[in-house]
XYZ file of C-alpha atoms in Angstrom:
333
model
C -43.290 -219.149 -205.565
C -44.753 -216.908 -208.247
C -47.867 -214.933 -207.373
C -51.094 -215.359 -209.275
C -52.797 -212.505 -211.085
C -55.063 -210.133 -209.175
C -58.709 -211.127 -209.223
C -60.816 -209.718 -212.046
C -63.200 -206.856 -211.409
C -66.331 -208.924 -210.776
C -64.482 -211.407 -208.583
C -62.986 -208.536 -206.556
C -66.475 -207.163 -205.948
C -67.734 -210.568 -204.822
C -64.708 -211.088 -202.570
C -65.168 -207.640 -201.009
C -68.851 -208.355 -200.354
C -67.886 -211.560 -198.557
C -65.245 -209.687 -196.537
C -68.033 -207.343 -195.401
C -70.498 -210.172 -194.707
C -69.041 -213.707 -194.879
C -72.408 -215.526 -194.766
C -74.376 -213.095 -196.935
C -76.912 -214.832 -199.228
C -76.001 -214.747 -202.912
C -78.981 -212.476 -203.554
C -77.476 -209.885 -201.206
C -74.032 -210.257 -202.781
C -75.659 -209.722 -206.171
C -77.340 -206.566 -204.911
C -74.061 -205.292 -203.470
C -72.059 -205.955 -206.623
C -74.629 -205.123 -209.303
C -74.131 -208.557 -210.852
C -76.856 -211.133 -211.483
C -77.420 -213.716 -208.760
C -76.669 -216.542 -211.186
C -73.307 -214.984 -212.071
C -72.497 -214.359 -208.408
C -73.346 -217.946 -207.477
C -71.216 -219.373 -210.284
C -68.210 -217.129 -209.752
C -68.348 -217.284 -205.958
C -68.492 -221.077 -206.010
C -65.312 -221.093 -208.082
C -63.590 -218.623 -205.761
C -64.543 -220.638 -202.674
C -63.440 -223.922 -204.256
C -60.055 -222.440 -205.166
C -59.438 -221.145 -201.629
C -58.620 -217.643 -202.891
C -61.668 -216.472 -200.931
C -62.228 -218.374 -197.684
C -65.043 -217.425 -195.267
C -64.364 -218.924 -191.843
C -65.386 -218.602 -188.216
C -63.242 -218.929 -185.120
C -63.649 -218.730 -181.374
C -62.517 -215.398 -179.954
C -59.973 -216.372 -177.315
C -60.336 -213.019 -175.563
C -64.130 -213.228 -175.404
C -64.137 -216.756 -173.979
C -61.087 -216.236 -171.720
C -59.134 -219.088 -173.252
C -55.746 -217.441 -173.687
C -53.786 -214.393 -174.748
C -52.613 -213.700 -178.312
C -48.909 -212.975 -178.686
C -46.869 -211.860 -181.680
C -43.357 -213.292 -181.663
C -40.801 -211.826 -184.029
C -37.866 -214.076 -184.867
C -34.413 -213.251 -186.143
C -32.834 -215.945 -188.264
C -29.406 -216.839 -189.559
C -28.810 -215.790 -193.154
C -30.587 -218.068 -195.591
C -32.675 -219.915 -192.975
C -35.811 -217.743 -192.620
C -37.921 -219.661 -195.140
C -37.072 -223.018 -193.562
C -37.852 -221.606 -190.101
C -41.195 -220.256 -191.319
C -42.101 -223.561 -192.967
C -41.275 -225.447 -189.781
C -43.335 -223.141 -187.571
C -46.309 -223.289 -189.941
C -46.516 -226.997 -189.026
C -46.788 -226.315 -185.300
C -50.402 -226.677 -184.123
C -50.108 -223.814 -181.617
C -49.041 -221.332 -184.322
C -51.908 -219.661 -186.190
C -50.083 -217.024 -188.249
C -46.702 -217.124 -189.993
C -45.158 -214.528 -192.297
C -41.785 -213.707 -193.758
C -40.893 -210.047 -193.241
C -38.216 -207.584 -194.236
C -36.283 -205.495 -191.723
C -35.113 -206.498 -188.247
C -37.735 -209.274 -187.956
C -37.309 -212.168 -190.371
C -40.291 -214.313 -189.343
C -43.404 -213.188 -187.496
C -45.715 -215.688 -185.822
C -48.833 -215.420 -183.692
C -49.663 -217.859 -180.917
C -52.186 -218.015 -178.091
C -50.704 -218.748 -174.678
C -52.510 -219.791 -171.528
C -50.162 -218.044 -169.094
C -46.745 -216.439 -168.770
C -45.068 -219.781 -168.047
C -46.234 -221.080 -171.409
C -44.875 -217.960 -173.118
C -41.601 -218.325 -171.232
C -41.190 -221.943 -172.335
C -42.069 -221.108 -175.926
C -39.860 -218.033 -176.314
C -36.899 -219.126 -174.207
C -36.814 -222.893 -174.699
C -38.787 -224.226 -177.647
C -38.275 -221.562 -180.313
C -34.500 -221.116 -179.719
C -34.078 -224.831 -180.458
C -35.447 -224.416 -183.995
C -32.462 -224.564 -186.398
C -31.749 -221.103 -187.772
C -33.416 -219.049 -185.022
C -30.938 -216.608 -183.483
C -33.252 -214.451 -181.366
C -36.838 -213.460 -180.692
C -39.001 -210.732 -179.219
C -42.536 -211.021 -177.875
C -45.390 -208.537 -178.135
C -48.321 -209.522 -175.899
C -51.619 -208.295 -177.337
C -53.519 -206.294 -174.714
C -56.331 -204.658 -176.703
C -57.641 -204.916 -180.266
C -58.901 -201.882 -182.178
C -59.288 -203.420 -185.646
C -59.264 -206.999 -186.926
C -59.833 -208.928 -190.128
C -63.524 -208.999 -189.204
C -63.698 -205.187 -189.293
C -61.487 -204.647 -192.357
C -62.913 -202.777 -195.349
C -60.515 -203.025 -198.328
C -62.244 -200.119 -200.084
C -63.499 -202.043 -203.105
C -67.208 -201.348 -202.456
C -68.782 -197.990 -201.701
C -69.321 -197.192 -198.002
C -73.143 -197.370 -198.166
C -72.984 -200.879 -199.603
C -70.495 -201.991 -196.964
C -72.716 -200.555 -194.231
C -75.715 -202.470 -195.592
C -73.748 -205.734 -195.666
C -72.404 -205.124 -192.165
C -75.936 -204.598 -190.857
C -76.872 -208.133 -191.940
C -74.070 -209.842 -190.039
C -75.088 -212.117 -187.139
C -71.786 -211.739 -185.273
C -70.237 -208.900 -183.279
C -68.014 -207.800 -186.181
C -68.058 -204.224 -184.838
C -66.586 -205.172 -181.466
C -62.876 -205.690 -182.090
C -62.267 -205.843 -178.353
C -64.745 -207.857 -176.236
C -66.606 -205.667 -173.766
C -67.640 -208.644 -171.636
C -66.850 -212.332 -171.375
C -68.970 -214.779 -173.353
C -70.096 -218.160 -172.033
C -67.301 -220.702 -172.160
C -67.893 -223.050 -175.126
C -68.554 -226.704 -174.385
C -67.475 -229.638 -176.557
C -70.465 -229.263 -178.890
C -69.828 -225.536 -179.344
C -66.200 -226.252 -180.138
C -67.204 -228.868 -182.708
C -69.475 -226.330 -184.416
C -66.712 -223.716 -184.345
C -64.208 -226.179 -185.795
C -66.614 -227.064 -188.601
C -67.182 -223.388 -189.405
C -63.433 -222.880 -189.229
C -63.189 -225.070 -192.320
C -66.237 -223.601 -194.077
C -67.725 -220.410 -192.681
C -70.699 -220.628 -195.070
C -71.717 -224.176 -194.137
C -75.499 -224.578 -193.964
C -77.388 -225.652 -190.872
C -78.105 -229.131 -192.245
C -74.436 -229.698 -193.007
C -73.331 -228.400 -189.609
C -75.904 -230.567 -187.868
C -74.749 -233.684 -189.708
C -71.086 -233.025 -188.954
C -71.703 -232.447 -185.249
C -74.465 -234.980 -184.583
C -77.139 -232.367 -183.862
C -80.549 -231.410 -185.134
C -80.639 -228.468 -187.533
C -82.517 -226.439 -184.925
C -79.899 -227.122 -182.272
C -76.987 -226.406 -184.628
C -78.521 -223.086 -185.630
C -79.492 -222.067 -182.103
C -76.059 -222.805 -180.656
C -74.178 -221.143 -183.507
C -76.335 -218.021 -183.493
C -75.929 -217.744 -179.717
C -72.134 -217.863 -180.029
C -72.171 -215.307 -182.832
C -74.448 -212.934 -180.933
C -72.378 -213.148 -177.735
C -69.079 -212.496 -179.507
C -67.706 -215.933 -178.689
C -67.606 -216.842 -182.387
C -66.261 -214.420 -184.998
C -66.761 -214.515 -188.773
C -64.203 -213.317 -191.287
C -63.297 -213.903 -194.911
C -59.691 -214.645 -195.740
C -58.494 -213.147 -199.013
C -55.015 -212.015 -199.907
C -54.885 -208.195 -200.064
C -52.939 -208.421 -203.320
C -55.876 -210.254 -204.892
C -57.911 -207.102 -204.233
C -55.309 -204.780 -205.748
C -53.463 -204.060 -202.489
C -50.051 -205.412 -203.412
C -48.051 -203.930 -200.504
C -48.607 -205.170 -196.953
C -46.552 -204.239 -193.924
C -46.452 -204.550 -190.164
C -45.924 -201.304 -188.312
C -44.584 -201.253 -184.768
C -45.293 -197.941 -183.023
C -43.937 -196.203 -180.004
C -46.705 -193.850 -178.922
C -46.893 -191.562 -175.897
C -48.877 -193.563 -173.286
C -51.553 -190.880 -172.970
C -52.081 -190.965 -176.733
C -52.357 -194.720 -177.367
C -56.178 -194.857 -177.405
C -56.685 -191.622 -179.429
C -54.046 -192.676 -181.980
C -55.539 -196.163 -182.226
C -59.077 -194.862 -182.728
C -57.906 -192.578 -185.520
C -55.975 -195.342 -187.270
C -58.682 -197.991 -186.837
C -61.030 -195.874 -188.985
C -58.676 -195.975 -191.972
C -59.127 -198.490 -194.778
C -55.399 -199.147 -195.017
C -55.479 -200.793 -191.585
C -56.211 -204.528 -191.537
C -55.230 -205.171 -187.904
C -54.496 -202.834 -185.018
C -53.803 -203.643 -181.391
C -51.953 -202.381 -178.356
C -49.035 -204.462 -177.206
C -46.794 -205.030 -174.221
C -43.242 -205.347 -175.472
C -40.657 -203.212 -177.204
C -43.500 -201.179 -178.772
C -46.976 -200.296 -177.531
C -49.054 -200.343 -180.742
C -48.844 -202.609 -183.778
C -50.705 -202.627 -187.071
C -50.965 -204.545 -190.310
C -51.637 -202.306 -193.296
C -52.382 -203.061 -196.958
C -51.959 -200.543 -199.766
C -51.751 -200.573 -203.576
C -48.130 -199.384 -203.994
C -44.977 -198.581 -202.049
C -45.605 -194.913 -202.847
C -48.896 -195.231 -200.937
C -47.068 -196.763 -197.982
C -44.668 -193.814 -198.044
C -47.573 -191.358 -197.950
C -49.244 -193.309 -195.151
C -46.082 -193.157 -193.062
C -45.269 -189.518 -193.755
C -48.623 -187.782 -194.260
C -51.012 -189.900 -192.204
C -48.814 -190.970 -189.292
C -46.754 -187.817 -189.426
C -49.862 -185.733 -188.742
C -50.995 -187.713 -185.675
C -49.796 -186.241 -182.357
C -48.157 -188.702 -179.995
C -46.535 -191.051 -182.521
C -42.887 -191.035 -181.533
C -41.428 -193.485 -184.045
C -42.473 -196.381 -186.264
C -40.628 -199.529 -187.284
C -41.723 -200.879 -190.677
C -41.567 -204.542 -191.706
C -42.792 -205.262 -195.233
C -44.606 -208.582 -195.632
C -42.727 -210.751 -198.104
C -44.928 -213.836 -197.858
C -47.714 -215.125 -195.612
C -47.490 -218.868 -195.023
C -50.372 -219.248 -192.561
C -53.284 -217.097 -191.431
C -55.995 -217.991 -188.916
C -54.528 -221.477 -188.707
C -54.887 -222.133 -192.464
C -51.974 -222.595 -194.842
C -51.655 -219.718 -197.288
C -50.174 -219.632 -200.779
C -50.592 -217.791 -204.058
C -53.298 -220.331 -204.886
C -55.383 -219.604 -201.781
C -56.008 -220.885 -198.256
C -56.164 -224.565 -197.422
């Protein structure tokens, strides 16, 4: 699969504005990018239709107490990793799939209800997939940065701050500080609809879910405000000029996990950061322009942080699924 060219300058600005505020009105995107509203509307509509920029919403499983996220790294027999990844991308319980370099061939993310479900998945179901020779599990305990908090560095900080201030969701709360109300069937229908189109209007949402516009808006805004529903915009980092992505698995002195995480979460290179229970105690996804930048991040940035004992690096070769949506060089579908 050949990659497509990086987005042009104006499209990168529009995509970055939507990363900062997925439901921002076109007038606000125009203000943020310095491009006319008519141009923004035309170009953004094309980007959204192509799937290269995909605003979505999803229920936060931690906020609504509906499960625990787990990363599972799989080792595969030579020549089978792509087939394994393609198979797992079809499983409904899997919401992220990537091919990696290093000791992990395929990385997936699932949400499990309890330890028995994780046991069955890791020890029974996954080992039966042809090509899988071993696996390791990293249970996510705390999030410090997520795709909702990511700033790819395309826009200036003041503009990003202004777009963030307009968001109706708890984008700034990577880790829930309290439980939100459990969603009912109607809430889940609204979330599912926004999971396909995070910019859907109130009339469209109401029609899809059999509600009045007022009810659709009230329920959605309540979920966003409570942290139950999270907005994010999916865009491939390479489309924004960040052609190198990697997963970093840290071993950090226990007393330094929170200080190290807080320092890393403030850096633009970090897309995702969370503490884990497994062979490591901190994991991150980073995106950078070049391998030389990754080298500097590992040596200069991480090397200067007290408490980081060692880091395992897995370069992302291809993402097949993110947030439950199939991913390709053409976009998310």
